[in-house]
Coordinates of C-alpha atoms in Angstrom, one line a residue:
C1 CA 17.0 -8.7 27.8
E2 CA 18.3 -5.9 25.6
V3 CA 18.2 -6.3 21.8
H4 CA 20.6 -4.6 19.3
P5 CA 20.9 -5.3 15.6
C6 CA 24.2 -7.2 16.1
W7 CA 23.6 -8.9 19.5
V8 CA 21.3 -9.6 22.4
D9 CA 22.3 -8.8 26.0
I10 CA 20.9 -11.1 28.7
T11 CA 21.5 -9.9 32.2
A12 CA 20.8 -11.3 35.6
E13 CA 21.4 -9.5 38.9
L14 CA 21.8 -11.5 42.1
T15 CA 21.6 -9.9 45.6
S16 CA 21.9 -11.5 49.0
R17 CA 19.4 -10.5 51.7
W18 CA 21.2 -12.6 54.4
D19 CA 23.2 -11.1 57.2
E20 CA 26.3 -13.3 56.6
H21 CA 28.6 -13.7 53.7
V22 CA 27.4 -16.4 51.3
E23 CA 29.0 -18.4 48.5
L24 CA 27.0 -20.1 45.8
G25 CA 27.2 -21.7 42.4
V26 CA 25.5 -20.2 39.4
A27 CA 25.1 -21.4 35.9
W28 CA 23.8 -20.6 32.4
Q29 CA 22.7 -23.4 30.1
V30 CA 23.6 -22.6 26.5
A31 CA 23.5 -24.5 23.2
A32 CA 22.8 -24.0 19.5
D33 CA 21.3 -26.6 17.2
Y34 CA 20.2 -24.4 14.2
V35 CA 16.8 -26.0 14.0
D36 CA 14.5 -24.1 11.7
M37 CA 11.1 -22.8 13.0
P38 CA 9.0 -25.3 10.9
E39 CA 11.2 -28.1 12.2
A40 CA 10.6 -27.0 15.8
Q41 CA 6.9 -26.9 15.2
S42 CA 6.7 -30.3 13.5
G43 CA 9.3 -32.0 15.8
R44 CA 11.1 -33.4 12.7
R45 CA 14.6 -32.4 11.5
E46 CA 15.0 -32.0 7.8
Q47 CA 18.5 -30.5 7.8
Q48 CA 21.2 -31.3 10.3
A49 CA 25.0 -31.1 10.8
G50 CA 27.5 -31.0 13.6
V51 CA 28.1 -28.0 15.8
Q52 CA 31.7 -27.1 16.6
V53 CA 32.2 -25.6 20.1
T54 CA 35.2 -23.4 21.0
T55 CA 36.0 -21.4 24.1
D56 CA 38.4 -18.9 25.3
A57 CA 38.8 -16.8 28.5
T58 CA 35.8 -14.6 27.7
S59 CA 33.6 -16.3 25.2
I60 CA 32.0 -19.4 23.7
S61 CA 31.4 -20.0 20.0
F62 CA 29.0 -22.5 18.4
R63 CA 29.7 -22.9 14.6
Y64 CA 27.3 -24.9 12.4
E65 CA 29.2 -27.3 10.1
H66 CA 26.5 -27.6 7.4
P67 CA 28.3 -26.9 4.1
E68 CA 25.5 -24.6 2.9
L69 CA 24.7 -22.8 6.1
P70 CA 27.7 -20.8 7.4
L71 CA 26.1 -19.9 10.7
E72 CA 27.8 -19.1 14.0
T73 CA 26.6 -18.1 17.5
R74 CA 29.1 -16.3 19.8
I75 CA 28.4 -15.8 23.4
G76 CA 30.4 -13.3 25.4
V77 CA 30.6 -14.2 29.1
D78 CA 30.8 -11.4 31.7
M79 CA 30.7 -13.0 35.2
P80 CA 32.6 -12.3 38.4
G81 CA 35.3 -14.8 39.1
P82 CA 36.5 -17.7 36.9
W83 CA 34.0 -19.7 35.0
E84 CA 34.0 -23.0 33.0
L85 CA 32.0 -24.7 30.4
R86 CA 30.7 -28.2 31.2
D87 CA 28.0 -30.0 29.2
N88 CA 26.6 -26.8 27.7
T89 CA 26.6 -25.2 31.1
I90 CA 28.5 -22.0 32.0
A91 CA 29.3 -22.5 35.7
A92 CA 30.9 -20.1 38.2
R93 CA 31.2 -19.6 42.0
L94 CA 30.0 -16.3 43.4
A95 CA 30.7 -14.7 46.8
L96 CA 28.0 -12.2 48.0
D97 CA 27.8 -9.9 51.0
R98 CA 24.5 -8.5 52.2
Q99 CA 22.9 -6.0 49.8
N100 CA 26.0 -6.2 47.5
P101 CA 24.6 -7.2 44.1
S102 CA 26.5 -9.1 41.5
T103 CA 25.7 -8.8 37.8
L104 CA 25.9 -11.7 35.3
R105 CA 25.8 -10.9 31.6
L106 CA 25.8 -12.8 28.4
R107 CA 26.1 -11.1 25.0
I108 CA 24.8 -13.3 22.3
E109 CA 25.8 -12.5 18.7
A110 CA 24.3 -14.3 15.7
V111 CA 26.7 -14.4 12.8
D112 CA 25.8 -15.2 9.2
H113 CA 29.1 -15.5 7.4
A114 CA 27.3 -15.3 4.0
D115 CA 26.0 -11.9 5.0
P116 CA 28.0 -10.5 7.9
L117 CA 26.9 -7.4 9.8
G118 CA 29.6 -5.4 11.7
V119 CA 29.1 -3.5 14.8
E120 CA 29.5 -0.1 13.1
E121 CA 26.9 -1.0 10.4
G122 CA 24.6 -2.4 13.1
A123 CA 24.8 0.9 15.0
K124 CA 23.7 2.8 11.8
R125 CA 20.6 0.6 11.5
E126 CA 19.7 1.0 15.1
K127 CA 20.1 4.8 14.8
A128 CA 17.7 4.8 11.8
L129 CA 15.1 2.9 13.9
C130 CA 15.5 5.3 16.9
A131 CA 15.1 8.3 14.6
R132 CA 11.8 6.8 13.3
D133 CA 10.5 6.2 16.9
H134 CA 11.6 9.6 18.2
S135 CA 9.8 11.5 15.4
A136 CA 6.5 9.5 15.5
A137 CA 3.3 11.0 16.8
Y138 CA 2.0 10.0 20.2
L139 CA -1.0 10.5 22.5
T140 CA -1.6 11.9 25.9
S141 CA -4.9 12.0 27.8
P142 CA -6.0 13.2 31.2
G143 CA -5.7 10.6 33.9
E144 CA -3.2 8.6 31.8
S145 CA -5.9 6.7 30.0
P146 CA -4.9 3.1 29.2
F147 CA -5.9 3.8 25.6
A148 CA -3.1 6.4 25.1
G149 CA -0.6 3.9 26.6
I150 CA -1.8 1.1 24.2
V151 CA -1.4 3.4 21.2
N152 CA 2.0 4.7 22.2
R153 CA 3.3 1.2 22.9
A154 CA 1.9 0.1 19.6
V155 CA 3.9 2.8 17.8
R156 CA 7.1 1.5 19.3
D157 CA 6.1 -2.1 18.8
V158 CA 5.5 -1.6 15.1
G159 CA 9.0 0.0 14.8
S160 CA 10.6 -2.8 16.8
F161 CA 9.6 -5.3 14.1
S162 CA 11.9 -3.6 11.6
L163 CA 14.1 -6.2 10.0
L164 CA 17.0 -3.8 9.5
E165 CA 18.1 -5.8 6.5
G166 CA 19.0 -5.0 2.9
S167 CA 20.0 -1.5 1.6
R168 CA 19.6 1.6 3.6
D169 CA 16.2 2.5 2.2
E170 CA 14.8 -1.0 3.1
W171 CA 15.8 -1.1 6.8
L172 CA 12.5 -0.2 8.3
T173 CA 10.6 -3.0 6.4
P174 CA 8.9 -5.0 9.2
A175 CA 8.6 -8.7 10.1
A176 CA 5.2 -10.2 10.8
G177 CA 5.2 -11.7 14.3
V178 CA 7.0 -13.3 17.2
P179 CA 8.0 -16.0 17.5
L180 CA 6.7 -17.8 14.4
Y181 CA 6.8 -15.1 11.7
L182 CA 10.0 -13.3 12.3
S183 CA 10.5 -12.8 8.6
L184 CA 9.1 -10.8 5.7
W185 CA 5.5 -11.4 4.8
G186 CA 4.1 -9.2 2.0
R187 CA 0.6 -8.5 3.1
D188 CA 1.5 -8.3 6.8
A189 CA 4.2 -5.8 6.2
L190 CA 2.3 -3.7 3.7
T191 CA -0.9 -3.7 5.8
A192 CA 0.9 -2.6 8.9
V193 CA 2.9 0.2 7.3
W194 CA -0.1 1.8 5.6
Q195 CA -2.0 1.6 8.9
A196 CA 1.0 3.2 10.7
A197 CA 1.7 5.8 8.0
A198 CA -0.2 8.7 9.7
F199 CA 1.9 8.2 12.9
D200 CA 5.4 7.9 11.3
R201 CA 4.8 10.1 8.2
G202 CA 5.0 6.9 6.1
E203 CA 8.6 6.1 7.0
M204 CA 8.1 2.4 7.2
A205 CA 5.8 2.4 4.2
V206 CA 8.6 3.9 2.1
A207 CA 11.0 1.2 3.2
A208 CA 8.5 -1.6 2.5
L209 CA 7.7 -0.3 -0.9
A210 CA 11.4 -0.2 -1.8
R211 CA 12.1 -3.7 -0.7
L212 CA 9.0 -5.4 -1.9
G213 CA 9.1 -3.6 -5.2
R214 CA 12.5 -5.0 -5.9
M215 CA 11.2 -8.5 -5.2
Q216 CA 8.3 -8.2 -7.6
G217 CA 7.6 -11.3 -9.8
T218 CA 9.2 -11.3 -13.2
R219 CA 8.4 -14.8 -14.6
V220 CA 6.0 -17.7 -14.5
D221 CA 7.4 -20.2 -11.9
P222 CA 4.8 -22.7 -10.7
D223 CA 7.2 -24.0 -8.0
H224 CA 7.0 -20.6 -6.2
D225 CA 3.6 -19.5 -7.6
E226 CA 5.4 -16.6 -9.1
E227 CA 3.8 -14.6 -11.9
P228 CA 5.0 -11.4 -13.6
G229 CA 3.9 -8.4 -11.6
R230 CA 3.0 -10.3 -8.4
I231 CA 4.2 -9.2 -5.0
I232 CA 5.6 -11.8 -2.6
Q233 CA 3.5 -13.6 0.0
Q234 CA 6.7 -14.3 2.1
A235 CA 10.4 -14.3 1.9
R236 CA 12.0 -16.5 4.6
T237 CA 15.7 -16.9 5.3
G238 CA 15.6 -19.9 7.7
P239 CA 17.9 -22.8 7.2
M240 CA 15.4 -24.9 5.2
D241 CA 14.5 -22.0 2.9
R242 CA 18.2 -21.3 2.2
I243 CA 19.0 -24.9 1.1
G244 CA 15.8 -25.3 -1.0
K245 CA 13.8 -27.5 1.3
T246 CA 10.8 -25.2 1.0
P247 CA 9.5 -22.8 -1.7
F248 CA 9.3 -20.0 0.8
G249 CA 12.6 -18.3 0.3
R250 CA 10.8 -16.1 -2.3
Y251 CA 7.1 -17.2 -2.5
F252 CA 4.1 -15.5 -4.1
A253 CA 0.8 -17.3 -3.5
D254 CA -1.2 -14.4 -2.0
Q255 CA -3.8 -12.2 -3.6
A256 CA -3.7 -9.4 -1.0
S257 CA -0.1 -8.4 -1.1
P258 CA -0.2 -6.9 -4.6
F259 CA -3.1 -4.5 -3.8
D260 CA -1.7 -3.7 -0.3
Y261 CA 1.4 -2.4 -2.2
I262 CA -0.8 0.1 -4.0
F263 CA -2.6 1.1 -0.8
A264 CA 0.7 1.5 1.0
L265 CA 1.9 3.9 -1.7
A266 CA -1.3 5.9 -1.5
H267 CA -1.1 6.3 2.2
A268 CA 2.6 7.2 2.1
F269 CA 1.9 9.8 -0.6
A270 CA -1.0 11.2 1.4
C271 CA 1.3 11.7 4.5
R272 CA 4.4 12.9 2.7
G273 CA 3.2 14.7 -0.5
E274 CA 6.3 13.6 -2.4
L275 CA 5.4 13.2 -6.1
E276 CA 8.7 11.5 -6.8
L277 CA 7.6 8.7 -4.5
V278 CA 4.7 8.0 -6.8
H279 CA 6.8 8.3 -9.9
G280 CA 9.4 5.9 -8.4
H281 CA 6.8 3.1 -7.8
W282 CA 4.3 3.8 -10.6
D283 CA 5.7 1.1 -13.0
T284 CA 5.5 -1.4 -10.1
C285 CA 1.9 -0.6 -9.6
R286 CA 1.1 -0.8 -13.3
R287 CA 2.7 -4.3 -13.4
I288 CA 0.5 -5.3 -10.4
M289 CA -2.7 -4.3 -12.2
E290 CA -1.5 -6.1 -15.4
W291 CA -0.9 -9.2 -13.3
A292 CA -4.4 -9.0 -11.9
E293 CA -6.0 -8.8 -15.4
K294 CA -3.8 -11.5 -17.0
Y295 CA -3.0 -14.0 -14.3
G296 CA -5.3 -13.1 -11.4
D297 CA -8.5 -13.4 -13.4
R298 CA -7.8 -16.9 -14.5
D299 CA -10.9 -17.5 -16.6
Q300 CA -11.4 -13.9 -17.7
D301 CA -14.9 -13.6 -16.0
G302 CA -14.1 -10.3 -14.4
F303 CA -13.2 -11.7 -11.0
L304 CA -9.9 -12.8 -9.4
E305 CA -9.5 -16.5 -8.7
Y306 CA -6.7 -18.4 -7.1
E307 CA -5.3 -21.9 -7.3
T308 CA -1.9 -22.8 -5.8
T309 CA 0.6 -24.7 -7.9
A310 CA 3.7 -24.9 -5.6
R311 CA 4.2 -28.1 -3.7
G312 CA 3.8 -27.3 0.0
G313 CA 2.1 -24.0 -0.7
P314 CA -1.0 -22.8 1.0
R315 CA -4.3 -24.1 -0.3
H316 CA -6.0 -20.7 -0.1
Q317 CA -4.6 -17.3 -1.1
G318 CA -7.2 -14.8 0.2
W319 CA -7.4 -13.1 3.6
K320 CA -8.2 -16.6 5.1
D321 CA -5.2 -18.6 4.0
S322 CA -5.4 -21.6 6.3
D323 CA -6.1 -24.9 4.6
N324 CA -9.6 -25.4 6.1
A325 CA -10.7 -21.7 6.0
M326 CA -13.1 -21.6 3.1
V327 CA -16.3 -23.5 3.8
Y328 CA -19.8 -23.7 2.4
E329 CA -22.9 -22.9 4.5
D330 CA -23.3 -26.6 5.3
G331 CA -19.7 -26.9 6.6
R332 CA -18.2 -28.6 3.6
Q333 CA -14.8 -27.5 2.4
A334 CA -14.7 -25.4 -0.8
G335 CA -12.2 -26.4 -3.5
T336 CA -10.1 -24.2 -5.8
P337 CA -10.0 -22.3 -8.1
L338 CA -12.0 -19.9 -5.9
A339 CA -12.9 -16.2 -6.0
A340 CA -12.8 -14.8 -2.5
C341 CA -15.1 -11.8 -1.8
E342 CA -12.6 -9.6 0.0
V343 CA -10.0 -10.0 -2.8
Q344 CA -12.5 -8.5 -5.2
G345 CA -12.7 -5.6 -2.8
Y346 CA -9.0 -5.2 -2.7
W347 CA -8.9 -5.1 -6.5
F348 CA -11.7 -2.5 -6.6
G349 CA -9.9 -0.3 -4.0
A350 CA -6.7 -0.6 -6.0
M351 CA -8.4 0.5 -9.2
Q352 CA -9.8 3.6 -7.4
V353 CA -6.4 4.4 -6.0
M354 CA -4.8 4.0 -9.4
A355 CA -7.3 6.4 -10.9
V356 CA -6.4 9.0 -8.3
L357 CA -2.7 8.5 -8.6
A358 CA -2.9 8.5 -12.4
G359 CA -4.7 11.8 -12.2
V360 CA -2.0 13.2 -9.9
L361 CA 0.7 12.2 -12.4
G362 CA -1.3 13.9 -15.2
H363 CA -2.4 10.7 -17.0
G364 CA -6.0 11.8 -17.5
A365 CA -7.2 9.1 -19.8
E366 CA -5.7 6.3 -17.7
A367 CA -7.3 7.8 -14.6
L368 CA -10.7 7.7 -16.2
G369 CA -10.1 4.2 -17.4
W370 CA -9.3 2.9 -13.9
W371 CA -12.3 4.8 -12.4
R372 CA -14.7 3.3 -14.9
A373 CA -13.2 -0.2 -14.5
A374 CA -13.7 0.1 -10.7
G375 CA -17.4 1.0 -11.2
A376 CA -17.9 -1.9 -13.5
L377 CA -16.3 -4.3 -11.0
R378 CA -18.5 -3.0 -8.3
E379 CA -21.7 -3.7 -10.4
R380 CA -20.5 -7.2 -11.2
F381 CA -19.6 -7.9 -7.6
N382 CA -22.9 -6.9 -6.1
R383 CA -24.8 -9.0 -8.7
A384 CA -22.7 -12.1 -8.1
F385 CA -21.9 -11.9 -4.4
W386 CA -24.8 -10.3 -2.6
M387 CA -27.0 -12.7 -0.6
A388 CA -30.4 -11.0 -0.2
E389 CA -31.8 -13.6 2.2
E390 CA -28.8 -13.3 4.5
G391 CA -28.3 -9.5 4.1
S392 CA -24.6 -10.3 3.6
V393 CA -21.9 -10.9 1.1
A394 CA -21.0 -14.4 0.0
L395 CA -17.7 -15.7 1.2
G396 CA -16.7 -16.4 -2.4
L397 CA -17.6 -18.0 -5.7
D398 CA -16.5 -21.6 -6.2
S399 CA -15.1 -23.2 -9.3
D400 CA -18.6 -23.6 -10.8
K401 CA -19.3 -19.8 -10.0
R402 CA -21.8 -20.7 -7.3
Q403 CA -21.9 -18.6 -4.2
I404 CA -20.2 -20.0 -1.1
R405 CA -23.0 -18.8 1.1
S406 CA -21.3 -18.7 4.5
V407 CA -21.7 -15.6 6.7
T408 CA -18.3 -14.4 7.7
S409 CA -16.2 -11.4 8.8
N410 CA -14.9 -11.1 5.2
A411 CA -18.0 -9.1 4.4
G412 CA -16.8 -6.4 6.8
Q413 CA -13.6 -6.1 4.8
C414 CA -15.7 -5.6 1.7
I415 CA -17.3 -2.6 3.5
A416 CA -13.9 -1.1 4.2
T417 CA -12.9 -1.4 0.5
G418 CA -16.1 0.3 -0.7
I419 CA -17.1 -2.4 -3.1
V420 CA -20.5 -3.0 -1.4
A421 CA -23.3 -1.1 -3.0
E422 CA -24.6 1.8 -1.0
E423 CA -28.2 0.3 -0.8
H424 CA -26.8 -2.9 0.8
M425 CA -24.5 -1.3 3.3
P426 CA -27.0 -0.5 6.2
R427 CA -28.4 -4.1 6.1
L428 CA -24.9 -5.6 6.0
V429 CA -23.7 -3.5 8.9
R430 CA -26.7 -4.7 11.0
R431 CA -25.9 -8.3 10.0
L432 CA -22.3 -8.0 11.2
F433 CA -23.5 -7.1 14.7
E434 CA -26.0 -10.0 15.1
P435 CA -25.1 -12.4 17.9
D436 CA -23.9 -15.2 15.6
L437 CA -21.1 -12.9 14.3
F438 CA -20.5 -10.3 17.0
S439 CA -19.1 -12.0 20.1
G440 CA -18.9 -8.9 22.3
W441 CA -15.1 -8.9 21.9
G442 CA -15.2 -8.5 18.1
I443 CA -16.7 -9.9 14.9
R444 CA -16.0 -13.6 14.4
T445 CA -14.4 -15.0 11.3
L446 CA -17.4 -17.4 10.9
S447 CA -21.0 -17.4 12.0
T448 CA -21.7 -19.7 15.0
E449 CA -24.6 -21.1 12.9
N450 CA -22.2 -22.7 10.4
P451 CA -21.5 -26.4 11.2
S452 CA -17.8 -25.8 10.9
Y453 CA -17.8 -23.1 13.6
N454 CA -15.0 -23.6 16.2
P455 CA -14.3 -20.7 18.5
L456 CA -10.6 -21.6 18.7
D457 CA -10.0 -22.4 15.0
Y458 CA -7.7 -20.1 13.1
H459 CA -10.3 -18.8 10.6
L460 CA -13.5 -20.8 11.5
G461 CA -14.8 -18.7 14.5
S462 CA -11.9 -16.9 16.1
V463 CA -11.7 -13.1 16.3
W464 CA -8.8 -11.1 14.7
L465 CA -8.0 -7.7 16.0
I466 CA -6.4 -6.6 12.7
E467 CA -9.6 -7.6 10.7
N468 CA -11.8 -5.9 13.2
A469 CA -9.8 -2.7 13.1
T470 CA -10.2 -2.7 9.3
I471 CA -14.0 -3.0 9.9
V472 CA -13.9 0.0 12.3
F473 CA -12.2 2.0 9.6
G474 CA -14.8 1.0 7.1
L475 CA -17.7 1.8 9.4
R476 CA -16.3 5.3 10.0
R477 CA -15.5 5.8 6.3
F478 CA -19.2 5.3 5.4
G479 CA -20.7 7.1 8.3
F480 CA -21.7 4.3 10.6
D481 CA -20.2 6.0 13.6
E482 CA -22.3 4.4 16.4
R483 CA -21.3 0.9 15.2
A484 CA -17.7 2.0 14.8
L485 CA -17.6 3.2 18.4
E486 CA -19.3 0.0 19.6
L487 CA -16.8 -2.2 17.9
A488 CA -13.8 0.0 19.0
R489 CA -15.0 -0.4 22.6
A490 CA -15.2 -4.1 22.3
L491 CA -11.6 -4.2 21.0
Y492 CA -10.4 -1.8 23.7
D493 CA -12.0 -4.1 26.4
L494 CA -10.4 -7.1 24.8
A495 CA -6.9 -5.5 24.9
L496 CA -7.3 -4.8 28.7
L497 CA -7.5 -8.6 29.3
W498 CA -3.9 -9.2 28.1
P499 CA -0.5 -8.5 29.6
A500 CA 0.8 -5.1 28.3
Q501 CA -2.5 -5.0 26.3
R502 CA -0.9 -7.0 23.5
V503 CA -3.7 -8.9 21.9
P504 CA -2.5 -12.3 20.5
E505 CA -2.7 -13.0 16.8
C506 CA -6.3 -14.2 17.1
V507 CA -8.5 -14.8 20.1
G508 CA -11.4 -17.2 20.8
G509 CA -14.8 -16.6 19.4
H510 CA -16.6 -17.4 22.7
A511 CA -19.4 -15.0 23.4
R512 CA -18.7 -12.3 26.0
G513 CA -21.7 -13.3 28.0
E514 CA -20.6 -17.0 27.9
F515 CA -17.1 -16.7 29.3
A516 CA -15.2 -13.9 31.1
H517 CA -12.2 -14.4 28.8
P518 CA -12.3 -15.4 25.1
G519 CA -9.1 -17.4 25.2
A520 CA -6.6 -17.5 22.2
Y521 CA -5.8 -19.6 19.3
P522 CA -3.1 -22.2 20.3
R523 CA 0.4 -21.0 19.2
A524 CA -0.9 -17.5 18.5
N525 CA 1.9 -14.9 18.0
A526 CA 2.0 -12.3 20.7
P527 CA 2.8 -9.7 19.7
Q528 CA 1.7 -9.9 16.1
M529 CA 2.9 -6.9 14.1
W530 CA -0.3 -5.9 12.4
N531 CA -2.3 -6.3 15.6
E532 CA -0.1 -3.4 16.9
S533 CA -0.6 -1.3 13.8
A534 CA -4.4 -2.0 14.2
W535 CA -4.4 0.4 17.2
L536 CA -3.0 3.2 15.0
L537 CA -5.8 2.6 12.4
I538 CA -8.4 2.6 15.2
T539 CA -7.1 5.9 16.5
Q540 CA -7.0 7.4 13.0
S541 CA -10.6 6.2 12.5
L542 CA -11.9 7.6 15.8
L543 CA -10.2 11.0 15.2
G544 CA -11.3 11.1 11.6
L545 CA -7.8 12.0 10.4
Q546 CA -7.1 12.2 6.7
P547 CA -3.7 13.6 5.8
L548 CA -3.6 15.4 2.4
A549 CA 0.1 16.4 2.2
P550 CA 0.0 17.1 -1.5
L551 CA -2.4 19.9 -0.7
D552 CA -0.7 20.9 2.6
A553 CA -3.9 20.0 4.3
L554 CA -5.3 17.8 7.0
A555 CA -9.0 16.9 7.2
I556 CA -10.4 16.0 10.6
D557 CA -13.8 14.6 11.8
P558 CA -13.5 13.2 15.4
A559 CA -16.1 10.9 16.9
L560 CA -14.9 10.2 20.5
P561 CA -16.5 7.6 22.7
E562 CA -17.5 8.1 26.3
W563 CA -14.5 6.1 27.5
L564 CA -12.1 8.5 25.6
P565 CA -13.5 12.0 26.2
D566 CA -10.2 13.9 25.9
V567 CA -7.1 13.0 24.1
T568 CA -4.2 15.0 22.6
L569 CA -2.2 13.9 19.5
H570 CA 1.3 15.3 19.6
G571 CA 3.7 15.8 16.7
L572 CA 1.5 14.6 13.8
A573 CA 3.6 15.2 10.6
V574 CA 1.9 16.0 7.3
G575 CA 4.2 16.9 4.5
G576 CA 6.7 19.4 5.8
A577 CA 4.4 20.5 8.7
R578 CA 3.9 19.2 12.2
V579 CA 0.9 19.8 14.4
T580 CA -0.4 19.0 17.9
L581 CA -4.2 18.6 18.3
R582 CA -6.5 18.2 21.3
F583 CA -9.7 16.3 20.7
H584 CA -12.5 16.4 23.2
R585 CA -16.1 15.1 23.6
D586 CA -18.7 17.7 24.7
A587 CA -21.6 17.1 27.0
D588 CA -24.0 16.5 24.1
G589 CA -21.9 13.7 22.8
S590 CA -20.4 15.7 19.9
S591 CA -16.7 15.9 19.4
T592 CA -14.4 18.7 18.4
Y593 CA -10.8 19.7 18.3
D594 CA -8.4 22.5 19.0
V595 CA -5.0 23.3 17.3
V596 CA -2.5 23.4 20.2
H597 CA 0.6 23.9 18.2
K598 CA 1.6 24.0 14.6
E599 CA 4.9 24.3 12.6
G600 CA 4.9 24.8 8.9
T601 CA 2.2 25.4 6.4
L602 CA -0.9 23.2 7.0
H603 CA -4.5 23.9 6.2
I604 CA -6.6 22.2 8.9
L605 CA -10.3 21.7 8.3
R606 CA -13.2 19.7 9.6
Q607 CA -14.8 17.4 7.0
P608 CA -16.6 14.1 7.3
S609 CA -15.3 11.3 5.2
P610 CA -16.0 11.9 1.5
D611 CA -17.6 8.5 1.3
S612 CA -20.0 9.0 4.3
L613 CA -23.5 7.9 3.5
R614 CA -24.8 10.0 6.4
A615 CA -23.3 13.4 5.6
G616 CA -25.0 15.5 3.0
A617 CA -23.9 18.8 1.4
W618 CA -25.3 20.8 4.3
D619 CA -23.5 18.7 6.9
R620 CA -20.2 19.2 5.0
L621 CA -20.7 23.0 4.8
K622 CA -21.7 23.2 8.4
A623 CA -18.6 21.2 9.5
L624 CA -16.4 23.5 7.4
I625 CA -17.9 26.6 8.9
E626 CA -18.1 25.5 12.6
G627 CA -14.8 23.5 12.7
P628 CA -11.6 25.3 13.8
V629 CA -9.6 26.2 10.7
S630 CA -5.8 26.8 10.8
V631 CA -3.4 27.7 8.0

């Protein structure tokens, strides 16, 4: 199967291994019913019309007769000899001699007459995608380590999710997953593009920022949970969405997407160094923060709460957005409005980013205001959410402002955002790796000690690669290198269990010592776009990469595990420069790097994360002196 923006080619090659001449009948079965994905999942049609079928000598056309859905599917037929269409079957007779293959090909073209895409225009979009893939950084390692292959495939996979829709600057905005989420989801797209930014110089991030910024909320619309300044949760274009059977054509009930927008801008700027990029999206970011203060903080208590108003919308709007995801420590469901812990972390991180970007733009007073607001939120958060008895962060605050005292993976996301107080972090890190949370394949979404634990439930005990990659990032950010390597190894071993190392959307929470394979959530997407970008974040974390394109600089602090002692990163683009770096682990367990090749001006220096709790002033000076420096 070969996919193009305008069509899909499906090819079958038949070869006879017999000595004598052989004749046989072959057939393709084809049909089009225009069922939407939610209808296929539920088994219930909610929109239906006739399908007109026409044929000629080389093709078949299925045209949907719904008055609001001008959809058509054209099938070009390339088969030796005459063929005929009978009962949705393309049939033909083939004559084969020994070792003389015959190729059968169907070209399937989906046509939306409301928004047609010509071949020439499709070729332009495919060219843009190819350009992104060809310019992206990639890995090599001695002995062709599977890890390098996983990462290189992930770079291509992330690009392959590009929707190639909208205006030219939006084409590389990605969909979320296959087969269920082949549409635009705000937090999925923005999360993936900032995680991939170091590898593709923020190309996909720039596209996602353009598209999602233009879709920003402008009014209060309870039917779509829209509020001024909010970033969409999803924008589907399926049949039911287009005729108004769902609110999801342009839907907003999510509290992660707005802040992911700000994170994506920060990462794109760090990789590209283009001040005009920040200027172009600054008003969008300000409107996001105004939304948080006016609409996100529903009761003005200094925390963000959510409560869905749209009919058919999700019950929960945090990281865990399934209807049964938020549970008390006794297993009972928590109602809404609700303040989820990781959402406060996203808000905190966005405040800090806004402070930095405001400073870059020369808005000194605004920068100071955001920085102070972030500090105040951090103090409030640790007073309200920290569970001293558990050594963890509460899952949330309920409508009565009581802690939802479940022990969950969400606490690991709070580490990554930096909202957890420094004095609590060591204990929280230890808590995440206790057996009720750490399965050996990753950190579970819910402790096994909770009565609601189910190893194959979406958010009540499963393991998510994307979330665990975020935790790896947080562990390295704050200097917990040994734990970061331990978790990265678990995820690497997990990937090796699956075909092409594509980990499904979420896998089972079964303990590694209990079963040889964790299993997967039923109907899990594989691949899931942000599971692929997760490998790029893991790589960036292991290598300690921090692009600083506005300063023509790249900070590096590698921590290579035993299973990855030598790896080379080729063609890393930072601003207008490009560099190839070899990283290697020494016999004493320390890691270093060499500059193999460099084009353009780039100051390369070794520095631990500025947030590391383990690196003091002497460690930073020593790293600067001993690390290879290149200008």
